[in-house]
Structure formats: structure tokens, C-alpha cells
mmCIF file of C-alpha atoms in Angstrom:
data_model
loop_
_atom_site.group_PDB
_atom_site.id
_atom_site.type_symbol
_atom_site.label_atom_id
_atom_site.label_comp_id
_atom_site.label_asym_id
_atom_site.label_seq_id
_atom_site.Cartn_x
_atom_site.Cartn_y
_atom_site.Cartn_z
ATOM 1 C CA MET A 30 7.148 6.511 -15.507
ATOM 2 C CA ARG A 31 8.769 9.639 -14.374
ATOM 3 C CA THR A 32 8.769 10.317 -10.678
ATOM 4 C CA VAL A 33 8.469 13.851 -9.564
ATOM 5 C CA LYS A 34 10.153 14.689 -6.306
ATOM 6 C CA TYR A 35 8.034 16.474 -3.652
ATOM 7 C CA THR A 36 8.942 19.918 -2.397
ATOM 8 C CA ASN A 37 7.838 19.616 1.132
ATOM 9 C CA GLN A 38 6.432 16.793 3.459
ATOM 10 C CA VAL A 39 5.083 16.191 6.853
ATOM 11 C CA VAL A 40 4.331 12.880 8.598
ATOM 12 C CA LEU A 41 2.078 12.662 11.519
ATOM 13 C CA THR A 42 1.414 9.442 13.572
ATOM 14 C CA PHE A 43 -1.402 9.383 16.141
ATOM 15 C CA PRO A 44 -3.549 6.831 18.028
ATOM 16 C CA SER A 45 -6.844 5.984 16.412
ATOM 17 C CA LYS A 46 -8.903 8.052 18.879
ATOM 18 C CA SER A 47 -11.757 9.916 17.506
ATOM 19 C CA ALA A 48 -10.485 13.295 18.979
ATOM 20 C CA ASN A 49 -7.514 13.100 16.652
ATOM 21 C CA GLU A 50 -9.714 13.341 13.600
ATOM 22 C CA ALA A 51 -10.202 17.208 14.087
ATOM 23 C CA PHE A 52 -6.436 17.466 14.688
ATOM 24 C CA ALA A 53 -5.579 15.685 11.401
ATOM 25 C CA ARG A 54 -8.135 17.808 9.539
ATOM 26 C CA SER A 55 -6.620 20.977 10.897
ATOM 27 C CA ALA A 56 -3.043 19.896 10.348
ATOM 28 C CA ALA A 57 -3.762 19.102 6.819
ATOM 29 C CA ALA A 58 -5.481 22.504 6.135
ATOM 30 C CA ALA A 59 -2.506 24.264 7.834
ATOM 31 C CA PHE A 60 -0.009 22.362 5.626
ATOM 32 C CA ALA A 61 -2.077 23.046 2.539
ATOM 33 C CA ALA A 62 -1.933 26.888 3.339
ATOM 34 C CA GLN A 63 1.465 26.992 1.610
ATOM 35 C CA LEU A 64 -0.367 26.615 -1.714
ATOM 36 C CA ASP A 65 -2.526 29.738 -1.103
ATOM 37 C CA PRO A 66 -5.806 27.785 -1.444
ATOM 38 C CA THR A 67 -9.279 29.210 -1.642
ATOM 39 C CA LEU A 68 -11.576 28.530 1.275
ATOM 40 C CA ASP A 69 -13.398 26.030 -1.015
ATOM 41 C CA GLU A 70 -10.122 24.149 -1.695
ATOM 42 C CA LEU A 71 -9.370 24.144 2.095
ATOM 43 C CA GLY A 72 -12.751 22.574 2.766
ATOM 44 C CA ASP A 73 -12.178 19.932 0.147
ATOM 45 C CA VAL A 74 -8.870 18.956 1.853
ATOM 46 C CA LYS A 75 -10.567 19.003 5.322
ATOM 47 C CA THR A 76 -13.432 16.882 4.134
ATOM 48 C CA ALA A 77 -11.293 14.322 2.382
ATOM 49 C CA VAL A 78 -8.961 13.969 5.395
ATOM 50 C CA SER A 79 -11.864 13.808 7.775
ATOM 51 C CA GLU A 80 -13.248 10.822 5.771
ATOM 52 C CA ALA A 81 -10.037 9.003 5.491
ATOM 53 C CA VAL A 82 -8.978 9.421 9.095
ATOM 54 C CA THR A 83 -12.529 8.635 10.471
ATOM 55 C CA ASN A 84 -12.531 5.395 8.392
ATOM 56 C CA ALA A 85 -9.150 4.426 9.905
ATOM 57 C CA ILE A 86 -10.404 5.189 13.436
ATOM 58 C CA VAL A 87 -13.731 3.513 13.139
ATOM 59 C CA HIS A 88 -13.226 0.617 10.827
ATOM 60 C CA ALA A 89 -9.511 -0.356 10.968
ATOM 61 C CA TYR A 90 -9.489 -0.839 14.709
ATOM 62 C CA PRO A 91 -13.050 -1.664 15.790
ATOM 63 C CA ASP A 92 -12.151 -3.213 19.239
ATOM 64 C CA THR A 93 -8.795 -1.675 19.993
ATOM 65 C CA LEU A 94 -6.656 1.417 19.663
ATOM 66 C CA GLY A 95 -4.132 1.331 16.831
ATOM 67 C CA LYS A 96 -1.816 3.650 14.919
ATOM 68 C CA VAL A 97 -2.833 5.992 12.117
ATOM 69 C CA GLU A 98 -0.260 7.807 9.988
ATOM 70 C CA MET A 99 -1.010 10.736 7.829
ATOM 71 C CA LYS A 100 1.581 11.769 5.296
ATOM 72 C CA LEU A 101 1.168 15.155 3.364
ATOM 73 C CA ARG A 102 3.354 16.120 0.393
ATOM 74 C CA LEU A 103 3.569 19.114 -1.765
ATOM 75 C CA TYR A 104 4.508 18.711 -5.444
ATOM 76 C CA PRO A 105 5.451 21.199 -8.200
ATOM 77 C CA GLY A 106 2.349 22.548 -9.998
ATOM 78 C CA ASN A 107 0.393 23.346 -6.867
ATOM 79 C CA GLU A 108 -0.413 19.629 -6.109
ATOM 80 C CA MET A 109 -0.905 18.027 -2.712
ATOM 81 C CA GLU A 110 -0.783 14.404 -1.953
ATOM 82 C CA LEU A 111 -2.558 13.145 1.202
ATOM 83 C CA ILE A 112 -1.805 9.606 2.407
ATOM 84 C CA VAL A 113 -3.701 8.067 5.270
ATOM 85 C CA ARG A 114 -2.501 4.651 6.523
ATOM 86 C CA ASP A 115 -3.528 2.236 9.215
ATOM 87 C CA TRP A 116 -2.313 -1.223 10.235
ATOM 88 C CA GLY A 117 -5.828 -2.560 11.144
ATOM 89 C CA VAL A 118 -8.181 -5.194 9.942
ATOM 90 C CA GLY A 119 -8.063 -4.173 6.230
ATOM 91 C CA ILE A 120 -10.841 -4.309 3.663
ATOM 92 C CA PRO A 121 -11.569 -7.700 2.042
ATOM 93 C CA ASP A 122 -12.997 -6.248 -1.163
ATOM 94 C CA VAL A 123 -12.095 -2.742 -1.583
ATOM 95 C CA GLU A 124 -13.699 -2.528 -4.965
ATOM 96 C CA THR A 125 -17.232 -3.090 -3.592
ATOM 97 C CA PRO A 126 -19.202 0.282 -3.868
ATOM 98 C CA LEU A 127 -20.654 1.457 -0.579
ATOM 99 C CA PHE A 128 -18.590 -1.016 1.468
ATOM 100 C CA THR A 129 -18.894 -0.455 5.170
ATOM 101 C CA THR A 130 -17.796 -2.384 8.251
ATOM 102 C CA GLY A 131 -20.065 -0.229 10.394
ATOM 103 C CA ASN A 132 -23.779 -0.715 11.285
ATOM 104 C CA GLU A 133 -26.779 0.253 9.218
ATOM 105 C CA GLU A 134 -26.468 3.797 10.402
ATOM 106 C CA ARG A 135 -23.233 4.183 8.419
ATOM 107 C CA SER A 136 -23.766 4.850 4.785
ATOM 108 C CA GLY A 137 -20.462 3.546 3.416
ATOM 109 C CA MET A 138 -20.062 6.710 1.388
ATOM 110 C CA GLY A 139 -16.467 7.585 2.628
ATOM 111 C CA PHE A 140 -14.601 6.499 -0.395
ATOM 112 C CA THR A 141 -17.171 8.290 -2.704
ATOM 113 C CA ILE A 142 -16.786 11.422 -0.687
ATOM 114 C CA MET A 143 -13.093 11.332 -0.666
ATOM 115 C CA GLU A 144 -13.155 10.834 -4.451
ATOM 116 C CA SER A 145 -15.508 13.711 -5.033
ATOM 117 C CA PHE A 146 -13.275 16.138 -3.050
ATOM 118 C CA THR A 147 -9.892 15.250 -4.626
ATOM 119 C CA ASP A 148 -8.539 14.770 -8.148
ATOM 120 C CA THR A 149 -7.411 11.121 -7.674
ATOM 121 C CA LEU A 150 -8.088 8.489 -5.039
ATOM 122 C CA LYS A 151 -6.286 5.114 -4.649
ATOM 123 C CA VAL A 152 -7.051 2.630 -1.997
ATOM 124 C CA ARG A 153 -4.802 -0.399 -1.219
ATOM 125 C CA SER A 154 -5.774 -2.804 1.501
ATOM 126 C CA VAL A 155 -4.672 -6.191 2.657
ATOM 127 C CA PRO A 156 -6.894 -8.080 5.188
ATOM 128 C CA GLY A 157 -5.299 -8.272 8.578
ATOM 129 C CA LYS A 158 -2.518 -5.857 7.541
ATOM 130 C CA GLY A 159 -4.176 -2.513 6.981
ATOM 131 C CA THR A 160 -5.295 -0.007 4.445
ATOM 132 C CA THR A 161 -3.629 2.926 2.706
ATOM 133 C CA VAL A 162 -5.719 5.669 1.210
ATOM 134 C CA THR A 163 -3.815 8.077 -1.255
ATOM 135 C CA MET A 164 -5.428 11.183 -2.522
ATOM 136 C CA ARG A 165 -4.242 14.009 -4.732
ATOM 137 C CA LYS A 166 -5.537 17.546 -4.960
ATOM 138 C CA ARG A 167 -4.316 20.181 -7.501
ATOM 139 C CA PHE A 168 -4.866 23.752 -6.372
ATOM 140 C CA ALA A 169 -5.481 26.703 -8.727
ATOM 141 C CA LEU A 170 -2.570 28.981 -9.346
ATOM 142 C CA ARG A 171 -3.090 32.451 -8.050
ATOM 143 C CA ALA A 172 -1.686 35.743 -9.348
ATOM 144 C CA GLY A 173 1.466 35.174 -7.235
ATOM 145 C CA GLY A 174 2.437 32.139 -9.277
ATOM 146 C CA GLN A 175 3.409 28.637 -8.139
ATOM 147 C CA HIS A 176 4.359 28.039 -4.593
ATOM 148 C CA PRO A 177 7.149 25.733 -3.349
#
């Protein structure tokens, strides 16, 4: 397996407060702007990040504040990797569709939504140690060519 080095990266760490979801979404969109995205592509990034960060805030730390880390990387070929990690309760069976730790008002569609707005989605979770969500999104090349 050949590993491709990223061309740019940012790492943000913030407490699992609901107010930080909007910040994470905006930060991801601002970072993605380097790839000259369309408004639809920016919307996809914002939606995917919103779902991942909200899951970490709501489900990883149900009774306490914890730490959420968002790592954003740009790769050659106009590809962006978005990693959202927490050190919370974890997910006992991450393969179960519509899994939710919330109440009946929560649909459990977060992973499905993330998957539909990105090109790839990987979820790793260890009960009691946290969850890492890794998403990749490829942006269309514009007339100006590939961006760094």
C-alpha cells in the first residue's frame, strides 16, 4: 500500500460543547476553500463535519464534557480528509445500522448522512476509549487546475 503525503493539515481540539459544532463546521469549510470548491461541495463538507462533531458531542460524552479533535488534511488530486475523534464512551457495535445512543427523537442517521456527503467513511470505535470517524471527499478540478 502506497501512502500519499498530505500537502496541508490543521488540527483543532475543543471541548464537547454544542456551541463548538458551528465553529468546527465553519473551520472545515474555510480550510476546504483552498480547493476552490463549489457551494454544493462546501455544503457537503459542512454537513458531514456537523454530523461527526454532533455525534461526538452528544453521544461520546453523555454526562460530562470531554475533548473532541478535528484533523483536516489536503491531498494531491483535490482530496480532503476529515477526521473527528473523541475519547468518550465508544460504540459497542459500530456495524449496526441506525445505531443511536440517544433517545427515540434521534434517528441514528448520522453515519448514513456522513457517508452520503463524502466519498469514503471509516468508523473505528473501542468501548470506553472513544471513536474516530475518518471521511474523504474529492473535489472537482476547476479550470485553474489542481490546488496544493
